[in-house]
mmCIF file of C-alpha atoms in Angstrom:
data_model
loop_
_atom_site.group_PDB
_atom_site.id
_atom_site.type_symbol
_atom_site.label_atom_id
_atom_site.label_comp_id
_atom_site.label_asym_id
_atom_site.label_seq_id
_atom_site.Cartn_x
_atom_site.Cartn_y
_atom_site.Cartn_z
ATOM 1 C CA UNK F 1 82.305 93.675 143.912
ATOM 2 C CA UNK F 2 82.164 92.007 140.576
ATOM 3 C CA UNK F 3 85.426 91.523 140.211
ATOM 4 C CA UNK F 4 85.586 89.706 144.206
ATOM 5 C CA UNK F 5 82.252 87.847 142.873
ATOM 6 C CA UNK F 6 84.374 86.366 139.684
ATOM 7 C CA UNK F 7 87.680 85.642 141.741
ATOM 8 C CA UNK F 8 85.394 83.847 144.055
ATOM 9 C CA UNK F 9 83.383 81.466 141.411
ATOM 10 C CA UNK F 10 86.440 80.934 139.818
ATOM 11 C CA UNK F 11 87.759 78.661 142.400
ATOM 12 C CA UNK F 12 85.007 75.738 141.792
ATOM 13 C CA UNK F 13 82.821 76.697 139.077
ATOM 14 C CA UNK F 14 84.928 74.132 136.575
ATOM 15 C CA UNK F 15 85.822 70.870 135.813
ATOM 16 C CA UNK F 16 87.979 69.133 133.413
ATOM 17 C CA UNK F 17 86.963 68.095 130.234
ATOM 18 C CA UNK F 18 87.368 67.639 126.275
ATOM 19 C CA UNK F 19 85.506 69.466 123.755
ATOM 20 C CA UNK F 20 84.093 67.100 121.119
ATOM 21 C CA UNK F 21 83.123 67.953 117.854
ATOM 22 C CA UNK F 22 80.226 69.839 118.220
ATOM 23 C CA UNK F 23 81.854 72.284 119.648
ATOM 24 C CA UNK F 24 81.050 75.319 116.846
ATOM 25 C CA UNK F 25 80.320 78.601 118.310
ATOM 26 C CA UNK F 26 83.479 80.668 119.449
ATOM 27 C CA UNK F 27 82.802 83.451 121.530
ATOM 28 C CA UNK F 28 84.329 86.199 124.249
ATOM 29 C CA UNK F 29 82.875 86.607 127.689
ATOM 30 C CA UNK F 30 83.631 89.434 129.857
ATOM 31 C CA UNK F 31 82.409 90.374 133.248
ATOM 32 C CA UNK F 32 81.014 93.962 132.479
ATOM 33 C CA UNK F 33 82.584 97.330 133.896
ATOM 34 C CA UNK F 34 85.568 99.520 133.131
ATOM 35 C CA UNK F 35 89.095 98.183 133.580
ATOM 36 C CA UNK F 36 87.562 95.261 135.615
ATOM 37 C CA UNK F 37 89.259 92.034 134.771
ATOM 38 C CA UNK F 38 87.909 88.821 136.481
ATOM 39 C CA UNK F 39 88.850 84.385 135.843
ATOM 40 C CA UNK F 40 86.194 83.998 133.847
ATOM 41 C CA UNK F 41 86.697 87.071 130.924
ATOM 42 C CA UNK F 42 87.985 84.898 127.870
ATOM 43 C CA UNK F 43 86.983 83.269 124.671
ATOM 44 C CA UNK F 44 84.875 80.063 124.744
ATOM 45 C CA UNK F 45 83.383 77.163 122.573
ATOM 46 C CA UNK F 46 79.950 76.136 122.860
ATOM 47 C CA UNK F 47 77.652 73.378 121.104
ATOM 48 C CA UNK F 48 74.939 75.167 118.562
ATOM 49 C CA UNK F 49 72.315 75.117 121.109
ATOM 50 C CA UNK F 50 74.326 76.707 123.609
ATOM 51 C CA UNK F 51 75.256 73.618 125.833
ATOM 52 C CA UNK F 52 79.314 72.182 126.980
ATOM 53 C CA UNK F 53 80.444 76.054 127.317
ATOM 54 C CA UNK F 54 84.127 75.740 127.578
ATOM 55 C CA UNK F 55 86.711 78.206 128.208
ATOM 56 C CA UNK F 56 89.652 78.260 126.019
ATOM 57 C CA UNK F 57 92.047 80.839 127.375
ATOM 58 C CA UNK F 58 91.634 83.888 129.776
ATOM 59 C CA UNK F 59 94.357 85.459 128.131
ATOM 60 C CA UNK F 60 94.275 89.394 129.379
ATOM 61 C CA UNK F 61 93.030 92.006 127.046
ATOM 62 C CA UNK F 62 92.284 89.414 124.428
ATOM 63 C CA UNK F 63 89.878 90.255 121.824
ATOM 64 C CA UNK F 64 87.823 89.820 118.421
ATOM 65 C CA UNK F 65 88.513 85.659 117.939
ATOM 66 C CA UNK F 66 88.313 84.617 114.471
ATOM 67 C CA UNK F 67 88.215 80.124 113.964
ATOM 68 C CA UNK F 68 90.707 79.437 110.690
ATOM 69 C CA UNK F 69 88.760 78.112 107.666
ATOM 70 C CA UNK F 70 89.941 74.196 108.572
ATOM 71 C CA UNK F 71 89.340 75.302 112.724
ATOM 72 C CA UNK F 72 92.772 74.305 113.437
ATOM 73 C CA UNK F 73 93.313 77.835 115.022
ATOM 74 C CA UNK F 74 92.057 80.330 116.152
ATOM 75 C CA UNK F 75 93.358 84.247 115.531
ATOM 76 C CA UNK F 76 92.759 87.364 117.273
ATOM 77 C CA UNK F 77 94.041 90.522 118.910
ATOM 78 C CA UNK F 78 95.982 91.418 122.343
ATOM 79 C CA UNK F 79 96.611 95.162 123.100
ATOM 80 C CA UNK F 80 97.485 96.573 119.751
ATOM 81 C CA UNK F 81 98.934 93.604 117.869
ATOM 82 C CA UNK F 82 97.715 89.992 116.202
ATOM 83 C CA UNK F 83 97.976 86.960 117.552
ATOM 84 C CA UNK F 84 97.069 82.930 116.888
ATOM 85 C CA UNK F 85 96.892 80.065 118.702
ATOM 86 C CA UNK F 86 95.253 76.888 118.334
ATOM 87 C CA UNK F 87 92.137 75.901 118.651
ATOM 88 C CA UNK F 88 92.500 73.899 121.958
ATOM 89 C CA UNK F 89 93.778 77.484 123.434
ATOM 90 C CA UNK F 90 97.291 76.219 123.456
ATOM 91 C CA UNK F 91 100.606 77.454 121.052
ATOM 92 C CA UNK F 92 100.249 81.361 121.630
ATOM 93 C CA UNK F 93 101.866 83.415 119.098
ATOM 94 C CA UNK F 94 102.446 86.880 118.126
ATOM 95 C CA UNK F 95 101.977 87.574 114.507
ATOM 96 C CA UNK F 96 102.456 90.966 113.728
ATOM 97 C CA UNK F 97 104.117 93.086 116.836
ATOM 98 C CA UNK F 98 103.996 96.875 115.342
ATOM 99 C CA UNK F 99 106.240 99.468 116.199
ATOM 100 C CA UNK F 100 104.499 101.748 119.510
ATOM 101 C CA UNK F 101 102.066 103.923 118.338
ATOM 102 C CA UNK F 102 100.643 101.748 115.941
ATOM 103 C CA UNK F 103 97.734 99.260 116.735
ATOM 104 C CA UNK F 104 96.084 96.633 114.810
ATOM 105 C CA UNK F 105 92.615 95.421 115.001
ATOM 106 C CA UNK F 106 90.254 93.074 113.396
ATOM 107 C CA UNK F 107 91.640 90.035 111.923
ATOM 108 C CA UNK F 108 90.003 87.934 109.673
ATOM 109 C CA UNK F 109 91.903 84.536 107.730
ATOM 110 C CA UNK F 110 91.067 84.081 103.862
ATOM 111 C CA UNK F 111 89.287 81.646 102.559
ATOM 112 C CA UNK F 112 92.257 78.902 101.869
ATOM 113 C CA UNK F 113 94.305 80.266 105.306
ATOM 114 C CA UNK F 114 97.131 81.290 104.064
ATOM 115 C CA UNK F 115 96.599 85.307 105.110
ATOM 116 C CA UNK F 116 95.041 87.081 107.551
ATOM 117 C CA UNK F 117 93.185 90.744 106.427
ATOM 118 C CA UNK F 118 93.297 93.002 109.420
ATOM 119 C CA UNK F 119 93.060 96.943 110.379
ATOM 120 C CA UNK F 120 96.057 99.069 110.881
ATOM 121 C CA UNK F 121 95.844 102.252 112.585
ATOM 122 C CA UNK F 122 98.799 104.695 113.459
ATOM 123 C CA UNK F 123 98.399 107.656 115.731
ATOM 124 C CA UNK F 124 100.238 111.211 115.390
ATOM 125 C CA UNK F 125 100.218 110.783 111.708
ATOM 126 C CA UNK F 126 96.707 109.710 111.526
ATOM 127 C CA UNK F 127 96.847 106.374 109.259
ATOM 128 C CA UNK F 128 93.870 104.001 109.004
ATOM 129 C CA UNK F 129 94.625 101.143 106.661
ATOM 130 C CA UNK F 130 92.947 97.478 105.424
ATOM 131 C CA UNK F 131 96.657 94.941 105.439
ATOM 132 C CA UNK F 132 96.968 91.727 104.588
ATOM 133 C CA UNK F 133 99.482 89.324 106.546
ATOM 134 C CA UNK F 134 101.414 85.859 104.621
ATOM 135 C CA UNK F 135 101.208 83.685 107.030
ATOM 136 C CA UNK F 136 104.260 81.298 105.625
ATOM 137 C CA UNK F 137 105.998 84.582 104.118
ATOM 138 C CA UNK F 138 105.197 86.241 107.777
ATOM 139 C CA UNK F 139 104.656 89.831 105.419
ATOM 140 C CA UNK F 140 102.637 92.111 105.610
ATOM 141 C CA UNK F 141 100.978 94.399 102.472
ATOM 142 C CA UNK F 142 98.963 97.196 102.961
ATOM 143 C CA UNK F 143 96.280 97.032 99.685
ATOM 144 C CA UNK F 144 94.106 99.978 100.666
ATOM 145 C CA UNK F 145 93.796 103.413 103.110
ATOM 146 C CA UNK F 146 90.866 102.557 104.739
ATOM 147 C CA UNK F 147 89.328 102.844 107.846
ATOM 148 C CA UNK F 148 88.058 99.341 107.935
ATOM 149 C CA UNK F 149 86.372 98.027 110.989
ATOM 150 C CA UNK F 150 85.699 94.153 111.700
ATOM 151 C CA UNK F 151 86.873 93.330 108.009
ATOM 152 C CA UNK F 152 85.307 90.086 106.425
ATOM 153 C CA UNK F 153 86.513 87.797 103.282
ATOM 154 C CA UNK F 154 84.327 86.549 101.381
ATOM 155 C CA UNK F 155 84.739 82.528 100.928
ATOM 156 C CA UNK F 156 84.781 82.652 97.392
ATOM 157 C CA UNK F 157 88.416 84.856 98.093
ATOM 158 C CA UNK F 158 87.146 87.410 95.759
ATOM 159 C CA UNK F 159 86.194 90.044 98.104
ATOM 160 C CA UNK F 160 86.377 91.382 101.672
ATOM 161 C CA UNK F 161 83.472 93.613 102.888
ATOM 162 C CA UNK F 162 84.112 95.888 106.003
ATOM 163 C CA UNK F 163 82.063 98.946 107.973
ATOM 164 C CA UNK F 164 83.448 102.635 108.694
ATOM 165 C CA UNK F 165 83.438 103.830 112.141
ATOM 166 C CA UNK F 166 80.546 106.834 112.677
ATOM 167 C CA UNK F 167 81.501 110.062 111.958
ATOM 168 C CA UNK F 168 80.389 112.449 114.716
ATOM 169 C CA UNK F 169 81.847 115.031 113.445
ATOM 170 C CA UNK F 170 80.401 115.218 110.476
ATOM 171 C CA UNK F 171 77.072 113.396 111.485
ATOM 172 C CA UNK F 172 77.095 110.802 109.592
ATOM 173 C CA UNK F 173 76.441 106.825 110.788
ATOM 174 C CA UNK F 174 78.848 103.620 110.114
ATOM 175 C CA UNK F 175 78.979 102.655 105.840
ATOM 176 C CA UNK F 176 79.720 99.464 104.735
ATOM 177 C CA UNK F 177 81.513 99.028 101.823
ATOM 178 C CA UNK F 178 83.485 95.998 99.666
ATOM 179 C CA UNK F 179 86.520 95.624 98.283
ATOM 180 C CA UNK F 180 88.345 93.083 95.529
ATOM 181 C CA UNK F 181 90.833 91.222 97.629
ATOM 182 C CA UNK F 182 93.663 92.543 96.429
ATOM 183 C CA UNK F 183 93.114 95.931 97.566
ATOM 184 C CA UNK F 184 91.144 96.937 93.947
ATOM 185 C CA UNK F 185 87.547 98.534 93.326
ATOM 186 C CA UNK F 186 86.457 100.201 96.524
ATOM 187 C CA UNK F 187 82.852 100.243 96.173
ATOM 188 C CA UNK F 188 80.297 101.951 99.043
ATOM 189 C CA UNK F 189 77.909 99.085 99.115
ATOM 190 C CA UNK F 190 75.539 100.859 101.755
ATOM 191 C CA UNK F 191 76.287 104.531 102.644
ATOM 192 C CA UNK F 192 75.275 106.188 105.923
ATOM 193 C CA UNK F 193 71.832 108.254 105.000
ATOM 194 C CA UNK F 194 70.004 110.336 106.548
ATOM 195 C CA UNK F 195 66.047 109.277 106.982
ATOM 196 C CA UNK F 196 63.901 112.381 108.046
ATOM 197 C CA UNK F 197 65.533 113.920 111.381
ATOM 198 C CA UNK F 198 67.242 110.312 111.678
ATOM 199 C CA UNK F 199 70.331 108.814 110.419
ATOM 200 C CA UNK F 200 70.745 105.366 109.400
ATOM 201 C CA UNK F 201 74.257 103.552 110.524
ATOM 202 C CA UNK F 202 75.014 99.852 108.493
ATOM 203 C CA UNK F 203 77.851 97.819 110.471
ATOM 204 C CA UNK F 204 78.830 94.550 111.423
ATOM 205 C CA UNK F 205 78.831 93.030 107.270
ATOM 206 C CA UNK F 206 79.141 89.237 107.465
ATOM 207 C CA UNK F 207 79.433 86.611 104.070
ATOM 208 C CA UNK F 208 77.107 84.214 103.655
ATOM 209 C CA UNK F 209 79.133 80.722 103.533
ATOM 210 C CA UNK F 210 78.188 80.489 99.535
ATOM 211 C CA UNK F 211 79.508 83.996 99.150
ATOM 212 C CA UNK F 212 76.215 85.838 97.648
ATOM 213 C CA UNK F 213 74.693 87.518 100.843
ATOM 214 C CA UNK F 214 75.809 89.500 102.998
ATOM 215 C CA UNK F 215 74.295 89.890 106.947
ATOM 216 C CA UNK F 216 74.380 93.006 108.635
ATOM 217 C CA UNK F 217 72.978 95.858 111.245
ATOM 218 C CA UNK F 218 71.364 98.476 110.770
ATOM 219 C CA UNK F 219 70.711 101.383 113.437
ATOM 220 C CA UNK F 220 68.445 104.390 113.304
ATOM 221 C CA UNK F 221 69.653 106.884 115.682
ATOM 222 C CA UNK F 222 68.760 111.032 116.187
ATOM 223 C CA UNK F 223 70.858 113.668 118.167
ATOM 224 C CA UNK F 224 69.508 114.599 120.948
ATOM 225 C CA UNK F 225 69.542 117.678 123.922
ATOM 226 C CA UNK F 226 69.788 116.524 126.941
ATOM 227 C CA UNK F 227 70.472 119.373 129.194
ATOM 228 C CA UNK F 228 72.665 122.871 128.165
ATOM 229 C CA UNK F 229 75.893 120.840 128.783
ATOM 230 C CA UNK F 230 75.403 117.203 126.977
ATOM 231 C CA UNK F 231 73.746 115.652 123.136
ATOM 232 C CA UNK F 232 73.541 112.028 123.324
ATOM 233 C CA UNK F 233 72.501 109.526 120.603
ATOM 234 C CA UNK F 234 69.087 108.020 120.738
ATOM 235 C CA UNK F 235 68.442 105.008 118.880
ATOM 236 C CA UNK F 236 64.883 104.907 117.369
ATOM 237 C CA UNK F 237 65.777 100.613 116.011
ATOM 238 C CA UNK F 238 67.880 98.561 115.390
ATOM 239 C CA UNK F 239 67.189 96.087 112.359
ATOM 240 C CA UNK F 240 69.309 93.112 110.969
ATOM 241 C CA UNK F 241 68.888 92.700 107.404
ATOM 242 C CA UNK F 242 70.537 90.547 104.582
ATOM 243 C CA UNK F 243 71.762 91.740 101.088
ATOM 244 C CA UNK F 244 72.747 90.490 98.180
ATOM 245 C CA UNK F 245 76.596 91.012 97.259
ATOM 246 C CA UNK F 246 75.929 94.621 95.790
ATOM 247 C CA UNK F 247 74.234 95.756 98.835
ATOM 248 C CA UNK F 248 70.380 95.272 97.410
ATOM 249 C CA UNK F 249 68.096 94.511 99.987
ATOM 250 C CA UNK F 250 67.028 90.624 100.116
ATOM 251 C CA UNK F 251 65.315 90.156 103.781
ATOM 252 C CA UNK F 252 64.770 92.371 107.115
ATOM 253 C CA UNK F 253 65.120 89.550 110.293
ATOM 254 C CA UNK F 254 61.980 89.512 112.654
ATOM 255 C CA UNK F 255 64.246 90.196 115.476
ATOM 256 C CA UNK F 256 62.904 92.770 117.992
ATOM 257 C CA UNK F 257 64.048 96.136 117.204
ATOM 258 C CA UNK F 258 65.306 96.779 120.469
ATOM 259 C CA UNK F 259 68.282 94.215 120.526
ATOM 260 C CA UNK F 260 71.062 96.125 119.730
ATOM 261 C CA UNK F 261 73.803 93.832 118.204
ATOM 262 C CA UNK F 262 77.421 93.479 119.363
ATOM 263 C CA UNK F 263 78.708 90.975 116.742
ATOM 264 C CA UNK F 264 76.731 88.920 113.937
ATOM 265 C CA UNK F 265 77.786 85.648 112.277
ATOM 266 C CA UNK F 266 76.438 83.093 109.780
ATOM 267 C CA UNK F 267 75.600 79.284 111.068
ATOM 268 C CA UNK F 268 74.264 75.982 110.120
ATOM 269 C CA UNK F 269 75.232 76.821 106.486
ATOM 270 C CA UNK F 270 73.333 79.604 106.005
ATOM 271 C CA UNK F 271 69.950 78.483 107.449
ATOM 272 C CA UNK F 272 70.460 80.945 110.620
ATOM 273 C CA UNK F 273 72.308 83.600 111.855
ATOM 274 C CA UNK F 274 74.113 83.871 115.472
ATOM 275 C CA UNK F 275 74.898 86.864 117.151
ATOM 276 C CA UNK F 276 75.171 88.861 120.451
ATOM 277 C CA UNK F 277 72.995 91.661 121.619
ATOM 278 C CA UNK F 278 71.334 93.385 124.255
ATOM 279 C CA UNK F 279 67.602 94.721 124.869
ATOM 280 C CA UNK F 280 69.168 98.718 124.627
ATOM 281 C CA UNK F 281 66.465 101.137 125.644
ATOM 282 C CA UNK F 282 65.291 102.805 122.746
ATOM 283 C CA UNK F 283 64.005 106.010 121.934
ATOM 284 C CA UNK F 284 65.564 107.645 125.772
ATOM 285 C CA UNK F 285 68.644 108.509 126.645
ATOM 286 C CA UNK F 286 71.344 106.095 127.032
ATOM 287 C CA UNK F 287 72.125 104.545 130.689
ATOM 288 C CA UNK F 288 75.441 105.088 132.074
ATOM 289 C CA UNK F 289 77.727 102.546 131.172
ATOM 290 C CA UNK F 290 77.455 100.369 134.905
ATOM 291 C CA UNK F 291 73.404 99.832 133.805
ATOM 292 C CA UNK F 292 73.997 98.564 130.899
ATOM 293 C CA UNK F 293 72.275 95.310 130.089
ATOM 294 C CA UNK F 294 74.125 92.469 129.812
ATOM 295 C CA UNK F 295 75.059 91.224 126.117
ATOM 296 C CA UNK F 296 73.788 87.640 125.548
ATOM 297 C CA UNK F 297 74.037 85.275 122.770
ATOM 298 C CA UNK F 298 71.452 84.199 120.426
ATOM 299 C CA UNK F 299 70.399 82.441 117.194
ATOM 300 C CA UNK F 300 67.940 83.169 114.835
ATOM 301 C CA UNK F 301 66.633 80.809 112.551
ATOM 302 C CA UNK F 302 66.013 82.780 109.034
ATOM 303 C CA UNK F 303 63.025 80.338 107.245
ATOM 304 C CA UNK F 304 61.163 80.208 110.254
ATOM 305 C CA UNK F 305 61.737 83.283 112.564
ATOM 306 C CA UNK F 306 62.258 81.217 115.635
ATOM 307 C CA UNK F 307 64.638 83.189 117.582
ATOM 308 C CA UNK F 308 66.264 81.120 121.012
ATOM 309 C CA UNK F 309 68.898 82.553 123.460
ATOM 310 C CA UNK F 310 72.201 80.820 123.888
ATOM 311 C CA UNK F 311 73.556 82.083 126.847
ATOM 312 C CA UNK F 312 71.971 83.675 129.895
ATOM 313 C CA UNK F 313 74.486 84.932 132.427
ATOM 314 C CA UNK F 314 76.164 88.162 134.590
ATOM 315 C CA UNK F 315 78.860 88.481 131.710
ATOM 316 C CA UNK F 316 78.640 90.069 128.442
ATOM 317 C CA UNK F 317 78.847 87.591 125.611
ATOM 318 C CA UNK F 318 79.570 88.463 121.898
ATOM 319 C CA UNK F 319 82.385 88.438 119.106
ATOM 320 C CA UNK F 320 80.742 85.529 117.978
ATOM 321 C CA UNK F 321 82.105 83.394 115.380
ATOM 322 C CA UNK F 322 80.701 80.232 114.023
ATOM 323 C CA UNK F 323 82.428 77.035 112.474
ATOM 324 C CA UNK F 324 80.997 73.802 110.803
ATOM 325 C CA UNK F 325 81.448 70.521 112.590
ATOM 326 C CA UNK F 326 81.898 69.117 108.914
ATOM 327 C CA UNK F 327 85.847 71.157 109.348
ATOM 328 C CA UNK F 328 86.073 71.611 113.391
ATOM 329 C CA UNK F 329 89.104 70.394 114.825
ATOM 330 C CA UNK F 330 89.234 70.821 118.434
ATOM 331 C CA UNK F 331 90.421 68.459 120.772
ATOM 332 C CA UNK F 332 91.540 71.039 123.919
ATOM 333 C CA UNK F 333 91.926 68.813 126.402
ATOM 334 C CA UNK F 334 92.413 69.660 130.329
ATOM 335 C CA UNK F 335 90.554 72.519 129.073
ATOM 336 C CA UNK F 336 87.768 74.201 132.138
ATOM 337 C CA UNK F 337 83.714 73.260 131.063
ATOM 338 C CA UNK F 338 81.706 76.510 132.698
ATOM 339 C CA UNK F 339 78.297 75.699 134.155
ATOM 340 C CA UNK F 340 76.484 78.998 132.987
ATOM 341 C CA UNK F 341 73.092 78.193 135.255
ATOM 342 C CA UNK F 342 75.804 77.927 138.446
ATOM 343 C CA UNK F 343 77.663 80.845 137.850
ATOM 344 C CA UNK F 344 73.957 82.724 137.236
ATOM 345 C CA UNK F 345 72.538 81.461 140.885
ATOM 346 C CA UNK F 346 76.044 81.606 142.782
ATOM 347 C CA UNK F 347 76.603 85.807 141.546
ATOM 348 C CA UNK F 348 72.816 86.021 142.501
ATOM 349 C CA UNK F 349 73.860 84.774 145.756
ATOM 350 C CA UNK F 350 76.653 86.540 146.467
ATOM 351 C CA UNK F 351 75.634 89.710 145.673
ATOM 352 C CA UNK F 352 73.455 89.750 148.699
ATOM 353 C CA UNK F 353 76.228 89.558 150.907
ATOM 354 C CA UNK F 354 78.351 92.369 149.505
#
């Protein structure tokens, strides 16, 4: 039904436009649900305050977009390998194309653009590894064997800062941990502990644009019986906190503990934070996955606590990534402007005759 809801709106819920420059939020929106792809699953530029939505490219299976430092471009991954384009959603390109059984994940440009860090992983063998791609040499190095998830450089170009993905099996949560750009000085920054009967999980690491703080989750979870047959999670909280570059504690947001975080991203120079969550049920077993809440995108002013939602629609919204205005350069013309508030009323309406 969702996916006959989105082929539907997609036939009139556009227009033709040009983004200016205040275009700074990049984003992916999906219509939710398992191997359901609809017209209006892509990545899209918005304004700071969540107005001129525009969709960039509906590209299938297109994930994780990352702006370039000068927001000429845009990188990002399709299926298991890297690709850029630029930022207007235009000049596709595969970057790194890896042999079957291989899949990479996760890219991230340096500071000056000339290289893209990203995650490598190779089944049968296993392999996890942190690379690093030349963009003019078109190489790529491996500089450590690392499971590194949503990898992050700092702007400085000193270090890149990454999370672990959570160890079931040996009950541990997500660690995030730092590395010296060239591949140097692994250092846990923040460990997975355990707090009481709870364990505490740190993901989603983001640099601060002047390179001394770092942004990040943190989830407090338990195992717990459900029936004879099935142990779920149960998340207790879910806090966002900033550090300093060594992983000491400088702030814990005032964002309510049950918004559980899909991506988190610095803006406005480090006065706020952007990111994309959803109001999980805490402390009860998890819904199945088609009652889900939908994933919506806010920001979260850090001096003053004021917290206002970007987006309110039927898709999930998240990978969020923002850009200055002081470097955007977009200029994507015949690109599609969505009207969010349209699509809302028009799935509300159609869903009654389904």
């Amino acid at each position: 039904m969702r996916l006959l809801t989105a082929c539907f709106l997609s036939f009139f819920l556009f227009l033709f436009i040009s983004i200016d420059a205040n275009a700074k939020i990049l984003f992916r929106s999906e219509v939710p649900g398992f191997n359901i792809r609809a017209p209006t699953d892509g990545f899209y530029v918005m304004d700071d305050d969540g107005s001129n939505v525009t969709l960039l490219t509906n590209q299938p299976e297109a994930w994780s977009p990352r702006w370039s430092p000068e927001g000429k471009s845009i990188v990002y991954t399709v299926r298991r390998s890297i690709y850029l384009m630029n930022a207007d959603g235009f000049g596709m390109q595969e970057l790194t194309a890896p042999p079957i059984g291989t899949n990479d994940r996760y890219p991230a440009f340096s500071p000056d653009g000339k290289y893209i860090v990203f995650k490598r992983r190779v089944d049968g063998i296993p392999k996890r590894s942190l690379n690093v791609l030349n963009l003019k040499m078109g190489k790529i190095k491996e500089i450590a064997e690392v499971d590194a998830v949503v990898p992050d450089w700092s702007p400085d170009g000193k270090y890149i800062v990454f999370s672990s993905p959570i160890n079931i099996m040996d009950g541990l949560g997500s660690s995030i941990s730092r590395i010296n750009a060239d591949g140097s000085n692994l250092q846990a920054l923040l460990p997975s502990q355990l707090q009481g009967n709870s364990i505490l999980s740190f993901s989603r690491s983001k640099w601060s644009p002047d390179s001394q703080k770092i942004v990040y989750s943190q989830m407090k979870y338990h195992w717990r019986q459900i029936d004879p047959n099935t142990e779920a999670i149960i998340r207790e909280e879910f806090r966002y906190i900033i550090c300093d570059e060594n992983g000491e504690t400088l702030e814990q947001l005032r964002i309510p503990k049950d918004f559980s975080p899909g991506s988190i991203d610095w803006m406005d120079d480090g006065k706020s934070i952007v990111f994309g969550a959803r109001k999980y049920p805490i402390n009860k077993p998890p819904p199945p996955p088609e009652q889900y809440p939908i994933m919506n995108i806010y920001k979260y002013h850090i001096a003053t606590g004021t917290l206002t939602q970007l987006t309110d629609t039927e898709q999930d919204d998240g990978s969020v990534d923002w850009i200055s205005d002081d470097v955007l350069f977009v200029s994507p013309k015949d690109k599609m402007q969505t009207q969010w508030g349209a699509i809302k009323q028009l799935l509300q309406g159609r869903s009654q005759t389904f």
